[in-house]
CSV table of C-alpha atoms in Angstrom, one decimal:
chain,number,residue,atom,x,y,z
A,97,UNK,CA,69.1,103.0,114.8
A,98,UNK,CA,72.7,104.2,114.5
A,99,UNK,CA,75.1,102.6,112.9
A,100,UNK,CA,79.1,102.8,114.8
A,101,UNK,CA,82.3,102.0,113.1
A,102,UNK,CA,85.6,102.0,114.5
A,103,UNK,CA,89.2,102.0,113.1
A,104,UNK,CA,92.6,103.0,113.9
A,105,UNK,CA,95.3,104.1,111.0
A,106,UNK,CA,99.2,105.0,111.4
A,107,UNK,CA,101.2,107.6,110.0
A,108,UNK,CA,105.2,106.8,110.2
A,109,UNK,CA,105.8,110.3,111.2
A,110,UNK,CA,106.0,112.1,114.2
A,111,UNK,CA,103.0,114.3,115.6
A,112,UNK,CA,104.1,117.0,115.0
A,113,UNK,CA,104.7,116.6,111.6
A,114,UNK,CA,100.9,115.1,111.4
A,115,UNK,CA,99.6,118.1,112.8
A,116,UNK,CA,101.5,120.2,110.5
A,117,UNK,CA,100.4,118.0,107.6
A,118,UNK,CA,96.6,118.0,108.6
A,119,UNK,CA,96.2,121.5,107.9
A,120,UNK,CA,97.9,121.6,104.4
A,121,UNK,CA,95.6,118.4,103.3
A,122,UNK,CA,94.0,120.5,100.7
A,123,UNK,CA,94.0,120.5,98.0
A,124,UNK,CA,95.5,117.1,96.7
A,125,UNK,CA,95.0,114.3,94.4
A,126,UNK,CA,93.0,112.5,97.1
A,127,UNK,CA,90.8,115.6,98.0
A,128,UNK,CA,89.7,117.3,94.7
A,129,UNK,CA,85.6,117.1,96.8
A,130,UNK,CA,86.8,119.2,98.8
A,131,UNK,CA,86.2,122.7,96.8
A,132,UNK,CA,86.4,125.1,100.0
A,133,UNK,CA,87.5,125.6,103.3
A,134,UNK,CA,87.3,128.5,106.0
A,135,UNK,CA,88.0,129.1,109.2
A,136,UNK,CA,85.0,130.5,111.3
A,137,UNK,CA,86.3,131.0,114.8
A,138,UNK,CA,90.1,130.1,115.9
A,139,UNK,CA,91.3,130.6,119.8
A,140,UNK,CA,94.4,130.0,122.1
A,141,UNK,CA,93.0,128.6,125.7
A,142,UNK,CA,94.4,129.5,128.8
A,143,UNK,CA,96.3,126.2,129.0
A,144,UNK,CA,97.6,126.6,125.2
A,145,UNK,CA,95.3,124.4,123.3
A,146,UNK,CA,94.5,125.1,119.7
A,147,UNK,CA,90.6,125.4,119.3
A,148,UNK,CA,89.3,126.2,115.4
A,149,UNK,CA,85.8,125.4,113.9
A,150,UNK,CA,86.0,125.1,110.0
A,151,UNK,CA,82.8,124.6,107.3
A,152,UNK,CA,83.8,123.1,104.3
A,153,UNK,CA,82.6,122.8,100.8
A,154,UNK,CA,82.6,119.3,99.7
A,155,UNK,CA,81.0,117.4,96.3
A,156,UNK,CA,78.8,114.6,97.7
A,157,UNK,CA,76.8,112.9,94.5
A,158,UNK,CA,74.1,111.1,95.9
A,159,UNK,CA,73.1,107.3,94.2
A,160,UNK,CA,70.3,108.2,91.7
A,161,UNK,CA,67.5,106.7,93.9
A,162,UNK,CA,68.0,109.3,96.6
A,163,UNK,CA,68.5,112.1,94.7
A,164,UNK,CA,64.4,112.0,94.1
A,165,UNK,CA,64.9,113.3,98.2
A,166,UNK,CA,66.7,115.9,97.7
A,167,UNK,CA,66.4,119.3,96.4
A,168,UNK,CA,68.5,120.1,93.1
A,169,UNK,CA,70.6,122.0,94.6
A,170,UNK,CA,71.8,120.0,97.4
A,171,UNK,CA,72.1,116.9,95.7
A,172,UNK,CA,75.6,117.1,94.6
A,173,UNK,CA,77.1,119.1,97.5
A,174,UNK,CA,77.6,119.5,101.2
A,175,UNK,CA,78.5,121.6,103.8
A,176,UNK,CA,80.6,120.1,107.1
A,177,UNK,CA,81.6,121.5,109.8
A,178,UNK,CA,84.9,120.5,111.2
A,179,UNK,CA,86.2,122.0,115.3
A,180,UNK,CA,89.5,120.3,116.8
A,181,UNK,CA,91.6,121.2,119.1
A,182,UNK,CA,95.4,120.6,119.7
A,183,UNK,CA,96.7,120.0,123.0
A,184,UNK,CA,100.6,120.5,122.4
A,185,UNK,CA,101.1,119.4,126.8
A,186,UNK,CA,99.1,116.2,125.9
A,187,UNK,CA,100.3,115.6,122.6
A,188,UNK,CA,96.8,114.7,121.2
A,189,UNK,CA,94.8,116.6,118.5
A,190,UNK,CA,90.8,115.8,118.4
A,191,UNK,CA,88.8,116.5,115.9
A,192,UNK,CA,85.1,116.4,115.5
A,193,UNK,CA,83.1,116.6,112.0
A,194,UNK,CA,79.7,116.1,110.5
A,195,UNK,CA,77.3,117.2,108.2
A,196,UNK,CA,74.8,119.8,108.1
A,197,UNK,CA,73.4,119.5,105.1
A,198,UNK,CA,70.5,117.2,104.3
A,199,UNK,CA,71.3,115.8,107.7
A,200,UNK,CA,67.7,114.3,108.0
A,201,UNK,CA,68.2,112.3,105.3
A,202,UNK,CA,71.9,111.1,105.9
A,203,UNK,CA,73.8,111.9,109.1
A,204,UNK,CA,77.5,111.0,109.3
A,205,UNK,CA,79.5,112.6,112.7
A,206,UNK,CA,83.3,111.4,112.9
A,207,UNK,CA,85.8,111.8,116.0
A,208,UNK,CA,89.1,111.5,115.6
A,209,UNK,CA,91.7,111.4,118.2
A,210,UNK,CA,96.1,111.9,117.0
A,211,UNK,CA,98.6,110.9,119.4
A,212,UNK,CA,101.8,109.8,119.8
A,213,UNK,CA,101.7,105.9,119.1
A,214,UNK,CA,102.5,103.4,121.9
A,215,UNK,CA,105.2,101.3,120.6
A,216,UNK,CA,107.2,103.6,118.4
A,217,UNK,CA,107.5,107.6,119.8
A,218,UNK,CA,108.2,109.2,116.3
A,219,UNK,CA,105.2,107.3,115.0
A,220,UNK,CA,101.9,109.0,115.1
A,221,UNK,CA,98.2,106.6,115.4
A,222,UNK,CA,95.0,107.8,114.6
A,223,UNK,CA,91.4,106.4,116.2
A,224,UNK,CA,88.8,106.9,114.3
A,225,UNK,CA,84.9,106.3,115.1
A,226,UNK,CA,82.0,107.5,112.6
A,227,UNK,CA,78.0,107.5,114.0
A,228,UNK,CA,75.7,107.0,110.7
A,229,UNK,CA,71.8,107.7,110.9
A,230,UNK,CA,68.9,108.6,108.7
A,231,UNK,CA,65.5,109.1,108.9
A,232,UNK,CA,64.2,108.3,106.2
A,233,UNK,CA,60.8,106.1,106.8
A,234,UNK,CA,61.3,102.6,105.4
A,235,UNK,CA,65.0,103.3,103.8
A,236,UNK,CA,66.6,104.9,106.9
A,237,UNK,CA,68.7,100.9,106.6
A,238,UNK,CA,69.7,101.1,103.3
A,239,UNK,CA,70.9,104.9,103.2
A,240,UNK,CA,73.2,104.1,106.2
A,241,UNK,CA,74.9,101.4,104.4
A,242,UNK,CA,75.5,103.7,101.8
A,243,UNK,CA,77.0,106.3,104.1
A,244,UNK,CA,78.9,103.5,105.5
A,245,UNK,CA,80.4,102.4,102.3
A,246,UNK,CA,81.1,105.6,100.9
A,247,UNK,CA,82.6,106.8,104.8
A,248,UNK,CA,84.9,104.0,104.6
A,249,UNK,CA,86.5,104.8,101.0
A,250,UNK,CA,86.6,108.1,102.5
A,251,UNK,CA,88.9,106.8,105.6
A,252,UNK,CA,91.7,104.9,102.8
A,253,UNK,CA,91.5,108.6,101.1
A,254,UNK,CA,92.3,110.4,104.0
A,255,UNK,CA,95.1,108.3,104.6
A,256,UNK,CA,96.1,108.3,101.0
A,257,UNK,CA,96.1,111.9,101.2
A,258,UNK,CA,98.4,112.2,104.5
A,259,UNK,CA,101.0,110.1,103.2
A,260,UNK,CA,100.9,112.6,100.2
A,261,UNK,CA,101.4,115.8,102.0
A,262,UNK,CA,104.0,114.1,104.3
A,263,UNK,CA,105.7,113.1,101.3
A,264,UNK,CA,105.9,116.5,100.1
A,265,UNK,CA,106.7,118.3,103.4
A,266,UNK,CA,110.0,115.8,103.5
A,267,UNK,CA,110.9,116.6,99.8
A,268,UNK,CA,110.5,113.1,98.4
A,269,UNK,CA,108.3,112.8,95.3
A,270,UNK,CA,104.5,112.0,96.4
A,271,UNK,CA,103.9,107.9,95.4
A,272,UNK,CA,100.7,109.5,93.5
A,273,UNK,CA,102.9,111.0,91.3
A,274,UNK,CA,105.0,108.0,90.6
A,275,UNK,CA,102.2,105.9,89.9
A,276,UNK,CA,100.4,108.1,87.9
A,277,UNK,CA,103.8,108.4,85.4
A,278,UNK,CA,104.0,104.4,85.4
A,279,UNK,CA,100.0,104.3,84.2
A,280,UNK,CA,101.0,107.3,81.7
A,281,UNK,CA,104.0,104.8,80.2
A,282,UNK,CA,101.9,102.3,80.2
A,283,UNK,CA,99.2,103.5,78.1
A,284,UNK,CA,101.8,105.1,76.1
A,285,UNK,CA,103.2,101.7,75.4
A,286,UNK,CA,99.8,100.2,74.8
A,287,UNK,CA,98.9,102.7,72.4
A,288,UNK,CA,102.3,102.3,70.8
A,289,UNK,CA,101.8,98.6,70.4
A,290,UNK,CA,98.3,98.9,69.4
A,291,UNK,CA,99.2,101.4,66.2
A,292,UNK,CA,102.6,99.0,65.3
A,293,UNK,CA,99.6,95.7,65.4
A,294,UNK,CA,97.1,98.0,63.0
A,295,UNK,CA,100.1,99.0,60.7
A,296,UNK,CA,101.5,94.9,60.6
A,297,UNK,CA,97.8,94.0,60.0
A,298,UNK,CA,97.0,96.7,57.3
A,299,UNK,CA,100.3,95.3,55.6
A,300,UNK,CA,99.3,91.9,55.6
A,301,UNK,CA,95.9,93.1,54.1
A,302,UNK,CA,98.1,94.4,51.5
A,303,UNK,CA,100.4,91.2,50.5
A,304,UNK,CA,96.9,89.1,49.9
A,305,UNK,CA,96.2,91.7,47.2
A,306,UNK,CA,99.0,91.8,45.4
């Protein structure tokens, strides 16, 4: 049995600008499992579509009961393989991915589909579907609910991700970077308060002595 799952996501920029920004993804704060990428085979069509196949380098740490399936090697990375194609007349990009590694065990194939979204032109929408399947006697149920779980934080990454690079491309400052200086004040102001409570309560200690 195969398990489906649907979803759609919006980017508030235009498609061309998403198409731009889906080749400069890596690397970012939201992909650091992604360690390499190259491009095996890239063509122009006849009618000027865009076709590339990529394989890609990724960290995939498997749960601790299914590493015992897996060889050493291969339990802490993977190897995808990623062909789209960009149809600049139709103003759609497609893009196909799964796994080939340890694909017996867990197979995870994505299609997504970019175009120009229906109610606002300079917006672009994303559909998403994912097929999940193992075969794995007697756990194939439970490993695909881990690959759905772990597919879906994958999804709110990716999308994390875009509206990083799209920040970038338009020169504002990333909202990963903002955040991550508000939790750096934060624990610098906790620490702060934590030292001035040890040094009031080391003082107190003091005054009962005297």
């Amino acid at each position: 049995m195969v398990k489906y799952f649907c979803c759609a996501g919006l980017l508030r920029c235009s498609w061309d600008q998403a198409c731009v920004a889906y080749w400069q993804r890596y690397p970012s704060p939201y992909s650091n499992h992604v360690l390499t990428e190259d491009i095996i085979f890239r063509e122009v069509t006849p009618s000027n579509c865009l076709i590339s196949r990529r394989l890609m380098t990724k960290t995939s740490r498997a749960p601790r009961w299914m590493e015992q399936y897996l060889p050493k090697h291969m339990a802490s990375k993977a190897y995808v393989i990623e062909d789209s194609v960009v149809d600049p007349q139709k103003r759609t990009m497609t893009t196909f991915t799964w796994n080939i590694s340890h694909a017996r065990l867990l197979s995870v194939e994505e299609r997504c589909v970019y175009g120009i979204n229906s109610e606002n032109s300079n917006w672009t929408e994303i559909n998403r579907e994912a097929w999940i399947s193992s075969n794995v006697y007697g756990l194939s149920r439970a490993i695909q609910e881990f690959g759905l779980a772990r597919f879906k934080t994958s999804v709110t990454k990716t999308m994390k991700g875009f509206e990083y690079v799209l920040a970038k491309m338009q020169g504002e400052t990333p909202s990963r970077t903002l955040a991550e200086t508000a939790t750096d004040r934060a624990r610098e102001t906790a620490l702060a308060a934590k030292e001035k409570a040890k040094d009031l309560a080391s003082q107190a200690q003091k005054k009962q002595y005297v």
